[in-house]
PDB file of C-alpha atoms in Angstrom:
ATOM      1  CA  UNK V1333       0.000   0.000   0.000  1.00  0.00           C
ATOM      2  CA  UNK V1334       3.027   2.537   1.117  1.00  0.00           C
ATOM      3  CA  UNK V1335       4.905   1.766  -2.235  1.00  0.00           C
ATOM      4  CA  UNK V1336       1.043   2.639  -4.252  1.00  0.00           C
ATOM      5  CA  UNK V1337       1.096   5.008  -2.250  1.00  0.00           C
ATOM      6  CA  UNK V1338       4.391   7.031  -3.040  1.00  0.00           C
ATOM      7  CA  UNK V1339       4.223   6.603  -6.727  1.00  0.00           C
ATOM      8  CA  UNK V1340       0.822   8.313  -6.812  1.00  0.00           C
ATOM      9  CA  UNK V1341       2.306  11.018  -4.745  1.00  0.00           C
ATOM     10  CA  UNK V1342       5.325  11.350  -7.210  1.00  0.00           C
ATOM     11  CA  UNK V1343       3.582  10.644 -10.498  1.00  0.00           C
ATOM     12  CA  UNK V1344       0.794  13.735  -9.310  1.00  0.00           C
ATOM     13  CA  UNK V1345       3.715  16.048  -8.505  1.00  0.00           C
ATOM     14  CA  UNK V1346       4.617  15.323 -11.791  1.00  0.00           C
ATOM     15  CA  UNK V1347       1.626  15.610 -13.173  1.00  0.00           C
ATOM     16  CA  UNK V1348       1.053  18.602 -11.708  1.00  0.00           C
ATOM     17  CA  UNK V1349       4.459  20.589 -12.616  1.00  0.00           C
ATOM     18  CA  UNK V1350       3.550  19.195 -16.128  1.00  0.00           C
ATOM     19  CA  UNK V1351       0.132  21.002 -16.100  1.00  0.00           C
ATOM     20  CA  UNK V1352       2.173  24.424 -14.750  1.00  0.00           C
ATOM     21  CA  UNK V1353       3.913  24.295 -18.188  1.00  0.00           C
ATOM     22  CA  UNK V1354       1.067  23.623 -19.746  1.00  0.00           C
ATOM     23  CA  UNK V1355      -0.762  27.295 -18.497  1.00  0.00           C
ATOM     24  CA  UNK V1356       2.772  28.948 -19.471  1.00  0.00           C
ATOM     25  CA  UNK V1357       2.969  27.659 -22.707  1.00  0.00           C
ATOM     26  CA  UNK V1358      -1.026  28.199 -23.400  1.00  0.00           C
ATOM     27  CA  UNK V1359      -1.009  31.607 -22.063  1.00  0.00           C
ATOM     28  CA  UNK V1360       2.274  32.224 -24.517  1.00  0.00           C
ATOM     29  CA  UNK V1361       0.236  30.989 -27.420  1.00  0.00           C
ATOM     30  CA  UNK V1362      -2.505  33.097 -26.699  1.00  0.00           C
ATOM     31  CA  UNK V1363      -0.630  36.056 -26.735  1.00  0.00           C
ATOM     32  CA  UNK V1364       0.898  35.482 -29.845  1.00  0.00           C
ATOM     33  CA  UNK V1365      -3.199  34.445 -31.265  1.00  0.00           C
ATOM     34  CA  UNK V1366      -3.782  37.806 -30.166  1.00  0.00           C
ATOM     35  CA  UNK V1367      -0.961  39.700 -31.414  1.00  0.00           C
ATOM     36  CA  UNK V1368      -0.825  37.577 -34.862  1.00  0.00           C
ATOM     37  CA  UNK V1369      -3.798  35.686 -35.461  1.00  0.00           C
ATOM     38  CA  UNK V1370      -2.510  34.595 -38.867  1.00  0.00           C
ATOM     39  CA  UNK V1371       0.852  33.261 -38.078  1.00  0.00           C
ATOM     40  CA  UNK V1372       2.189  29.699 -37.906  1.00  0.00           C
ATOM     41  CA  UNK V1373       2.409  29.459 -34.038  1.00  0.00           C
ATOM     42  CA  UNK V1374      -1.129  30.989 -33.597  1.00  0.00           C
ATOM     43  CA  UNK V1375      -2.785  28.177 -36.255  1.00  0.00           C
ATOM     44  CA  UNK V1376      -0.771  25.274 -34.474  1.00  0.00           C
ATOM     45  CA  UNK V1377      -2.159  23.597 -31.279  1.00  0.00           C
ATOM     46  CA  UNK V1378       1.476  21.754 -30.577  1.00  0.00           C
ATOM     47  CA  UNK V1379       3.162  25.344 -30.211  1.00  0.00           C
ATOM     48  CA  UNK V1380       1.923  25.475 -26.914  1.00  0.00           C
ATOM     49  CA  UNK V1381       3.522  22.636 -26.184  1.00  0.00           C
ATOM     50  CA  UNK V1382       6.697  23.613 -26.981  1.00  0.00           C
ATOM     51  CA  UNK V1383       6.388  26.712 -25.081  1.00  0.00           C
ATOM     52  CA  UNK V1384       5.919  24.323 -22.367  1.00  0.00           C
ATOM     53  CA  UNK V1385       8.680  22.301 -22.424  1.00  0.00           C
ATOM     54  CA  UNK V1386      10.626  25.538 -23.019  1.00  0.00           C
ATOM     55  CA  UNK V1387       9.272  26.927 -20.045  1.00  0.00           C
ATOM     56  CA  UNK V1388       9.764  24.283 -17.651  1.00  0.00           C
ATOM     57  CA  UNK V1389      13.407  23.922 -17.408  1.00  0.00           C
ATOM     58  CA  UNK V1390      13.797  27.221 -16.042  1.00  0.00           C
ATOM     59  CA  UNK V1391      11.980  26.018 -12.887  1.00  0.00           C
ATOM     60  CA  UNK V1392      15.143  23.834 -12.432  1.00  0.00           C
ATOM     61  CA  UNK V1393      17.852  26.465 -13.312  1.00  0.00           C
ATOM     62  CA  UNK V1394      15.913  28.476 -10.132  1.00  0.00           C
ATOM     63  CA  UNK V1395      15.861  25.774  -7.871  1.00  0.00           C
ATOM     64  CA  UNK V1396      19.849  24.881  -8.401  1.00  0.00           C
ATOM     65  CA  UNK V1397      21.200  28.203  -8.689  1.00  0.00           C
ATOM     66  CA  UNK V1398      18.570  30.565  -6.641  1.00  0.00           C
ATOM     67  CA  UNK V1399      17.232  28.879  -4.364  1.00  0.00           C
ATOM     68  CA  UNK V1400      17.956  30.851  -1.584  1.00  0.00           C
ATOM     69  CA  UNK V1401      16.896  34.531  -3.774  1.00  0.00           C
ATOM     70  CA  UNK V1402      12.903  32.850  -3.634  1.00  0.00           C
ATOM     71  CA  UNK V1403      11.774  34.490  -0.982  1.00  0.00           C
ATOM     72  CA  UNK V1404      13.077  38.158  -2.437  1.00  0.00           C
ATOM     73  CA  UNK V1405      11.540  36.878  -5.642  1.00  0.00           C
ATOM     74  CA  UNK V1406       7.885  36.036  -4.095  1.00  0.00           C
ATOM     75  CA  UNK V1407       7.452  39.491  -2.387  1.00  0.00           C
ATOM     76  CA  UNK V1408       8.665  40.942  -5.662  1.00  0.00           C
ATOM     77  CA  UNK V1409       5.604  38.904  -7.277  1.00  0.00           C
ATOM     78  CA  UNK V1410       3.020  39.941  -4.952  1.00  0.00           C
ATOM     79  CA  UNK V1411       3.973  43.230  -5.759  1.00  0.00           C
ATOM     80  CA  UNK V1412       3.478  42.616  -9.507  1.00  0.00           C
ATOM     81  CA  UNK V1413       0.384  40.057  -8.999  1.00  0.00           C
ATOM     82  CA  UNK V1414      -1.275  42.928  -7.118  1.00  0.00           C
ATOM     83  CA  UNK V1415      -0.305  45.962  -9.393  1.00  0.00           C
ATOM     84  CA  UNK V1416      -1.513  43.485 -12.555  1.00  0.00           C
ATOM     85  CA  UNK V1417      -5.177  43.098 -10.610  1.00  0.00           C
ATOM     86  CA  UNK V1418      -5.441  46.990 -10.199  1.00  0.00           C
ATOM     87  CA  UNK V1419      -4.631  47.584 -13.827  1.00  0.00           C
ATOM     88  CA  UNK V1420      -6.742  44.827 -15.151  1.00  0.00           C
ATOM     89  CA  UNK V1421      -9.668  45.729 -12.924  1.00  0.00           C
ATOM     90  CA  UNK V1422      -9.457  49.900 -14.207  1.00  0.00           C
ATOM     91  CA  UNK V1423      -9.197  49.022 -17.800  1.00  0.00           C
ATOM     92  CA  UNK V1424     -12.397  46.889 -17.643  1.00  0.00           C
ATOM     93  CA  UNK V1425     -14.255  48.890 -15.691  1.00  0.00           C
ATOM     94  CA  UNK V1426     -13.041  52.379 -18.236  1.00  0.00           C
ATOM     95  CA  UNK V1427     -13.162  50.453 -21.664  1.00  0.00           C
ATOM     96  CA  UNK V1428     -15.748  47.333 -20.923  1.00  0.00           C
ATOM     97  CA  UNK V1429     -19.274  47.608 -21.679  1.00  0.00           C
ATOM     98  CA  UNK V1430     -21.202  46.453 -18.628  1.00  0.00           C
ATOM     99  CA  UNK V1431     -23.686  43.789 -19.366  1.00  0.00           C
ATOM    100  CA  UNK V1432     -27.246  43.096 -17.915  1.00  0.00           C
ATOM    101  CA  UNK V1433     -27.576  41.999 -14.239  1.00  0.00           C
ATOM    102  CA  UNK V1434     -29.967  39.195 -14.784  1.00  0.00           C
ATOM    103  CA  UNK V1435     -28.000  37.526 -17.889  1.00  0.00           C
ATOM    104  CA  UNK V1436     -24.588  37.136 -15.877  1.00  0.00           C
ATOM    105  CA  UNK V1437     -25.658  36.329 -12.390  1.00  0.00           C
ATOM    106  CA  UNK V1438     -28.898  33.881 -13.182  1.00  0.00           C
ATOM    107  CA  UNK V1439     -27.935  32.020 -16.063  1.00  0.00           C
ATOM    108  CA  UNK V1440     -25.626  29.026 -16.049  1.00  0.00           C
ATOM    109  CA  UNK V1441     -23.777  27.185 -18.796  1.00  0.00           C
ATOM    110  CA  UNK V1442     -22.246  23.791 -17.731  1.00  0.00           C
ATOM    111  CA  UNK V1443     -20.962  23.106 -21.101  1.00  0.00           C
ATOM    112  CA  UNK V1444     -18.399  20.815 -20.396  1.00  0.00           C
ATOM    113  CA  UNK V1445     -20.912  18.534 -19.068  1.00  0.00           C
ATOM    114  CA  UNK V1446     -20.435  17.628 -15.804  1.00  0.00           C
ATOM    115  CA  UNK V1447     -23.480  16.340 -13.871  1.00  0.00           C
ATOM    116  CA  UNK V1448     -25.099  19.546 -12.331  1.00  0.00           C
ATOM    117  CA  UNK V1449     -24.178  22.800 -12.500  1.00  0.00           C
ATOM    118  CA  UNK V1450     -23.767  23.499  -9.174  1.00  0.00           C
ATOM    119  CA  UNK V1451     -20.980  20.722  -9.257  1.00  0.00           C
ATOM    120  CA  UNK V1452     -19.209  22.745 -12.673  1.00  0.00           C
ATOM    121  CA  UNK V1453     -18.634  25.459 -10.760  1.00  0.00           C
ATOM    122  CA  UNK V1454     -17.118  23.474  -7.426  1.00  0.00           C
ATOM    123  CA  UNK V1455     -14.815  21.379  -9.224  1.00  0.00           C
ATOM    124  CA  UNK V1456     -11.332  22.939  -8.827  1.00  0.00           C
ATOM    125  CA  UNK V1457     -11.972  25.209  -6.126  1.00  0.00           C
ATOM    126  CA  UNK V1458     -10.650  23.087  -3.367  1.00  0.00           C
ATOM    127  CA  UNK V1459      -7.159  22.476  -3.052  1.00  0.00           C
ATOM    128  CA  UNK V1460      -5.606  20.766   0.221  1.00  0.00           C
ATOM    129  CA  UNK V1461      -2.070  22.748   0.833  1.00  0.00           C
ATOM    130  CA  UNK V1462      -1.658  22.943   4.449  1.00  0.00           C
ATOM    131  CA  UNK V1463       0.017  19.679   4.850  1.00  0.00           C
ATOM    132  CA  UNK V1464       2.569  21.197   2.784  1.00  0.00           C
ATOM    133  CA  UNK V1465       2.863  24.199   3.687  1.00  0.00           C
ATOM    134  CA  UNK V1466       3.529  22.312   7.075  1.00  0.00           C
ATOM    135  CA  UNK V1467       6.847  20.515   6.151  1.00  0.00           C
ATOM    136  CA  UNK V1468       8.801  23.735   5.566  1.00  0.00           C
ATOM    137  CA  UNK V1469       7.578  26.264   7.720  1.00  0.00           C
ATOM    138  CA  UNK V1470       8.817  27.319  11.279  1.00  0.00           C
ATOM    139  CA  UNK V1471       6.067  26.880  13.977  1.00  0.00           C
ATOM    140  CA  UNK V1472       4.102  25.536  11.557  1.00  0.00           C
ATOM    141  CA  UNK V1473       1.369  25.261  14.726  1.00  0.00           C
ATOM    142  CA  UNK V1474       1.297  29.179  15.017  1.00  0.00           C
ATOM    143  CA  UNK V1475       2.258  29.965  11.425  1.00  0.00           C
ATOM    144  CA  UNK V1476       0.376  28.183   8.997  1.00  0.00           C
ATOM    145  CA  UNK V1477      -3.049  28.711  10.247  1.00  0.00           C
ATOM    146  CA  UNK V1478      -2.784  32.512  10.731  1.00  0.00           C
ATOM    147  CA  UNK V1479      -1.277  32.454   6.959  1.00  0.00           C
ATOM    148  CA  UNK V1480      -4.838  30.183   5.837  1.00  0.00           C
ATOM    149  CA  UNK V1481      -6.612  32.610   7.239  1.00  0.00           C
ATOM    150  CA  UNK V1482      -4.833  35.554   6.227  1.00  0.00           C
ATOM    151  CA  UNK V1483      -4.666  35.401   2.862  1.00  0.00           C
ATOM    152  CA  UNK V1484      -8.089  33.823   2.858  1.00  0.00           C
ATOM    153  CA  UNK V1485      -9.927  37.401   3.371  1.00  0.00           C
ATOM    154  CA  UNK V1486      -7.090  39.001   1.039  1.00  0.00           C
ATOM    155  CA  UNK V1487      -7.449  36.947  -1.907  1.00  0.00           C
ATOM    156  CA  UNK V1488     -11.082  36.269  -1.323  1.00  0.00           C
ATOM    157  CA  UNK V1489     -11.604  40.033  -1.426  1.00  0.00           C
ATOM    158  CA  UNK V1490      -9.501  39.903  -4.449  1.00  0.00           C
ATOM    159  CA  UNK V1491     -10.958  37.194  -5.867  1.00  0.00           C
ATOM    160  CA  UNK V1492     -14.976  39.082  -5.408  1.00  0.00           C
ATOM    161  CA  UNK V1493     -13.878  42.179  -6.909  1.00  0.00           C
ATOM    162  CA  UNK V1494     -12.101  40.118  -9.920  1.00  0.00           C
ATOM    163  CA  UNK V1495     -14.902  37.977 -10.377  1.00  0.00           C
ATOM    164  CA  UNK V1496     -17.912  40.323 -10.382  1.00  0.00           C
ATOM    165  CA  UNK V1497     -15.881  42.184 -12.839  1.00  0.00           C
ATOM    166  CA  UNK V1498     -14.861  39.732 -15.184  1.00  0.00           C
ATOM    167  CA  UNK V1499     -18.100  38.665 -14.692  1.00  0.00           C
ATOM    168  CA  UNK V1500     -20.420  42.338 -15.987  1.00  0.00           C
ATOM    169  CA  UNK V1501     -17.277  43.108 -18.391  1.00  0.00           C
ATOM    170  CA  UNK V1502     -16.957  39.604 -20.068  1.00  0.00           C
ATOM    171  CA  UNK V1503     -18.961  40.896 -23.255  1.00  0.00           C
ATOM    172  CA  UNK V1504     -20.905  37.672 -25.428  1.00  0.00           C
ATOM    173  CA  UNK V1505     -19.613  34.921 -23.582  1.00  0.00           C
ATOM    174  CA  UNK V1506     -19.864  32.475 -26.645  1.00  0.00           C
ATOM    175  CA  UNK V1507     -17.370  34.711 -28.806  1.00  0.00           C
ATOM    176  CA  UNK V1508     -15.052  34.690 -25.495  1.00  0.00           C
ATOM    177  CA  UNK V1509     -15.054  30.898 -25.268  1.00  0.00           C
ATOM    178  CA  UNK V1510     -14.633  30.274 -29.250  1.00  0.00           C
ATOM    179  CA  UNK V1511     -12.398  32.496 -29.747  1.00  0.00           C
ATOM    180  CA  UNK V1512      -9.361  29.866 -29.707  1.00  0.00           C
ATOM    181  CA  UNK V1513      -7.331  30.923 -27.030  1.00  0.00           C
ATOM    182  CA  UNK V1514      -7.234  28.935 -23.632  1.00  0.00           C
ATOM    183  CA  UNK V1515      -7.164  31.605 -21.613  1.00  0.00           C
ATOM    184  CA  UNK V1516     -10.171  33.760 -21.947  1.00  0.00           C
ATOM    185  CA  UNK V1517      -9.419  36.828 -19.960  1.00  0.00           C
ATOM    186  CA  UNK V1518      -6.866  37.516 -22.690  1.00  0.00           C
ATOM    187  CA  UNK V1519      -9.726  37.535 -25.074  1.00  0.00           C
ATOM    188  CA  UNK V1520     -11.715  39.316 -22.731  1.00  0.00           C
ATOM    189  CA  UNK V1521      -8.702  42.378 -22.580  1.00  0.00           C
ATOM    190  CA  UNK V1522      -8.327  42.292 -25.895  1.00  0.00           C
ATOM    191  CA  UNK V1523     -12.362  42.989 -26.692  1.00  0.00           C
ATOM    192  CA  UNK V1524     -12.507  45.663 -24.364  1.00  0.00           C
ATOM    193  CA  UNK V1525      -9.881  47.570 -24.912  1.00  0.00           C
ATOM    194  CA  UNK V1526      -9.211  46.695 -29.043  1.00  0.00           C
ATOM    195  CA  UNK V1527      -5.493  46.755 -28.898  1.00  0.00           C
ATOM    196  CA  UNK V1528      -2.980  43.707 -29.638  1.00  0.00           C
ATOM    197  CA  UNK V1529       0.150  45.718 -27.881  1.00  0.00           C
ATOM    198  CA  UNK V1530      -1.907  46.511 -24.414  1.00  0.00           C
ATOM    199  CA  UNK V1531      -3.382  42.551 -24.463  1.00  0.00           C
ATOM    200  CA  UNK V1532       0.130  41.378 -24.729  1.00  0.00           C
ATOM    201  CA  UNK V1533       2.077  43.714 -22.617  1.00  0.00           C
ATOM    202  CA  UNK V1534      -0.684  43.860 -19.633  1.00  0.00           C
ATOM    203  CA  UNK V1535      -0.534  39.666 -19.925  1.00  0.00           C
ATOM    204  CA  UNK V1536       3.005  39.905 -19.473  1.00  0.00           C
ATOM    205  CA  UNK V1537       3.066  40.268 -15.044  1.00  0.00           C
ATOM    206  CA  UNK V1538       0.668  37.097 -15.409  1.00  0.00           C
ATOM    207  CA  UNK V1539       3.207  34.906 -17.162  1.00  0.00           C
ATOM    208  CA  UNK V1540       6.130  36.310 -14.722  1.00  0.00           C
ATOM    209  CA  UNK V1541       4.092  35.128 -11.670  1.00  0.00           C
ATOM    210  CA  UNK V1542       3.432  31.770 -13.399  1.00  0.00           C
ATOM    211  CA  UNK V1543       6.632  30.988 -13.708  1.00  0.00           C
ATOM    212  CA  UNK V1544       7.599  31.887 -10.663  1.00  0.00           C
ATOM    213  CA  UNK V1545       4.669  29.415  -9.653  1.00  0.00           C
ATOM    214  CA  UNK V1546       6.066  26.319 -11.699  1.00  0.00           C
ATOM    215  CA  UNK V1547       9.518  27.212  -9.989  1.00  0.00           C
ATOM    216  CA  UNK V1548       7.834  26.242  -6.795  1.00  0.00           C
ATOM    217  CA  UNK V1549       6.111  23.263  -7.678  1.00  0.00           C
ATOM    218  CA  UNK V1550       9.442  22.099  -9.383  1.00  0.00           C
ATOM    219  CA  UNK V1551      10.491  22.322  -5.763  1.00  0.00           C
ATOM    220  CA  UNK V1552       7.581  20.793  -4.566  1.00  0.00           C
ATOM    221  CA  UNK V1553       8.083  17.602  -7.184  1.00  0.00           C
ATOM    222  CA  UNK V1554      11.667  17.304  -6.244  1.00  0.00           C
ATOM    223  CA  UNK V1555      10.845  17.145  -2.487  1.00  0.00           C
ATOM    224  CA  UNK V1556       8.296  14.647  -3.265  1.00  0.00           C
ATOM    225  CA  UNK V1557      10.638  12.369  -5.123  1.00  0.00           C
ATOM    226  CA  UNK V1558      13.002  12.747  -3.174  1.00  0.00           C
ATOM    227  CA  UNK V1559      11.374  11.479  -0.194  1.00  0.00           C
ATOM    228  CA  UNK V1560      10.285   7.748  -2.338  1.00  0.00           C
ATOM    229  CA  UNK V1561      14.270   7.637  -3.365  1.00  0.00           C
ATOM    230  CA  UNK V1562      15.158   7.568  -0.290  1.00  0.00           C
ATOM    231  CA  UNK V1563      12.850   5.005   0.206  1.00  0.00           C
ATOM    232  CA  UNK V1564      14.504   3.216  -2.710  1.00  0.00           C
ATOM    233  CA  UNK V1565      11.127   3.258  -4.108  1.00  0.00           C
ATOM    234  CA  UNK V1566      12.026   4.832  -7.676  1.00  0.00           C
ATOM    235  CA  UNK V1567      14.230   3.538 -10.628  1.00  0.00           C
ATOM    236  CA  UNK V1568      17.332   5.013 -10.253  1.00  0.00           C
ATOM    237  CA  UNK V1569      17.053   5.603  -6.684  1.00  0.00           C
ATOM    238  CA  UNK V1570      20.250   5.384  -5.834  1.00  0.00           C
ATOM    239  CA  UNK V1571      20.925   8.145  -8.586  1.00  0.00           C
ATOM    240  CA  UNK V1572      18.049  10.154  -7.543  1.00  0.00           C
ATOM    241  CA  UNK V1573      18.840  10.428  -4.161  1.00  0.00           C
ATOM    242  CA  UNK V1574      22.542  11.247  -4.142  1.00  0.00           C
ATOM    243  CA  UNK V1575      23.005  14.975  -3.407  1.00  0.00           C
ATOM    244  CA  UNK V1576      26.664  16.412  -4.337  1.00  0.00           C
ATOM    245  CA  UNK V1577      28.643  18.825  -2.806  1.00  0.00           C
ATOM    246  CA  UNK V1578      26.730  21.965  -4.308  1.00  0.00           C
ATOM    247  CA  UNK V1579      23.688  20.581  -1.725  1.00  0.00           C
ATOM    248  CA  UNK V1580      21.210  20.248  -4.488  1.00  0.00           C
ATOM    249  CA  UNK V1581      20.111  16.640  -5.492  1.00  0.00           C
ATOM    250  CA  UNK V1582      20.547  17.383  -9.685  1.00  0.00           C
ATOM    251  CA  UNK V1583      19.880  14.424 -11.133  1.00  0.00           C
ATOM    252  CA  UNK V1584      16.386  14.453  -9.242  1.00  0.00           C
ATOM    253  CA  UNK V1585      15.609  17.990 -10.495  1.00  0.00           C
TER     254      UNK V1585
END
C-alpha cells in the first residue's frame, strides 16, 4: 500500500508541474493568437507545447542556482500580482461595456458537461495545501493557520472584486469561449480595450508570476521524489537520491 502510495504522490507532482507548463505555454500561445492571429504558431495547437517544455526547465535552473533569492523573488511577485489586478480591474471597468444583471448572475452554462451545475462550478476550487505548507515552515502550529486565514480574506476580497468584474465586463460569452485561445481573460482584454500591444504587454506580469509558480512546484516535485528515493522506491534511486557537494540533489531535479 506505502509503495502505491508514493508513486501516486510522485507521479501527481509530476503531473502537476507538467500542467504548470502547460498554463505557461497556453497563455504564450494566446498572446501570440492575439498579437498575430494569422501566423504559424497561432494556427498550431502543438506550439503550446513547446512553449511548455521551453518553459519548464527554467523552474530547475531556479531551484539549483537561486534557491535561496525565492523568498526576495515572491514578495517581488506579490507586488506585480497585485499591481496586474489593479490595472486589469481599471481598464475593464473604463473600456468594458457592462452587461445586464440578470443575464450574468442567473444564467448558467455547464458546457463541459459535468453532472449539475452546481458541481461545474465546485470542481477545482478546493485544493488541500496545508500539509505542505507544514513541512517547511517554522512553527508551523502558530504559522500556517494565521497564513490560511490571512490570505483567505485578502485573496477572497480579491478574488470578489475580480470575479464580479470579469463577470459584468466579459462581453458575449460564446465569442469569449470560441475564440481559440485557452485563456479567456486575454480575449476578454483584448475585446474591451481593441489593442494587440496593451493585451500582450498587460498579460506579461501574469506569465512572470506563473513561472515563478512552476519554480515552486518544481520544488515541490523534487521534495516529493526525493522522499520515495530515499525510500529506494524509484528507478534510479540510488541516482536520484545522491546529493553532491553543491547541496542540491541534480539528477532528481
Amino acid at each position: 500500500m506505502s509503495y502505491c502510495v508514493g508513486w501516486l504522490c510522485s507521479l501527481a507532482w509530476l503531473g502537476y508541474l507538467a500542467g504548470c507548463g502547460g498554463i505557461i505555454g497556453n497563455l504564450i500561445h494566446d498572446c501570440v493568437l492575439s498579437y498575430h492571429p494569422s501566423s504559424v504558431a497561432a494556427n498550431n495547437q502543438w506550439f503550446p507545447t513547446i512553449f511548455a517544455i521551453t518553459a519548464l526547465p527554467i523552474g530547475g535552473i531556479f531551484n539549483s542556482r537561486l534557491t535561496y533569492h525565492f523568498p526576495a523573488l515572491e514578495g517581488i511577485m506579490v507586488v506585480i500580482h497585485l499591481a496586474s489586478w489593479v490595472a486589469f480591474m481599471v481598464v475593464l471597468w473604463m473600456t468594458s461595456p457592462i452587461g445586464d444583471a440578470k443575464d450574468f448572475l442567473l444564467t448558467f452554462n455547464n458546457g463541459a458537461g459535468w453532472v449539475s451545475p452546481g458541481g461545474a462550478t465546485l470542481i477545482g476550487v478546493l485544493m488541500a495545501c496545508s500539509g505542505l505548507l507544514a513541512e517547511d515552515t517554522s512553527d508551523a502550529s502558530y504559522t500556517i493557520p494565521w497564513s490560511l486565514i490571512i490570505s483567505y480574506f485578502v485573496n477572497a476580497a480579491i478574488g470578489l472584486v475580480a470575479g464580479v468584474t470579469v463577470i459584468f465586463c466579459a462581453g458575449d460569452l460564446n465569442e469569449v469561449l470560441s475564440n481559440g485561445t485557452q485563456s479567456p481573460f486575454v480575449t476578454i482584454f483584448h475585446n474591451s480595450t481593441q489593442s494587440k500591444a496593451g493585451t500582450v504587454c498587460h498579460t506579461c506580469p501574469y506569465h512572470d508570476v506563473l513561472h515563478v509558480f512552476a519554480n515552486e512546484r518544481n520544488g515541490n516535485s523534487l521534495q516529493a521524489n526525493m522522499a520515495f528515493a530515499r525510500d529506494d522506491g524509484l528507478p534510479f534511486s540510488y541516482k536520484l537520491k545522491h546529493v553532491p557537494d553543491a547541496e542540491v540533489p541534480q539528477t532528481a531535479l
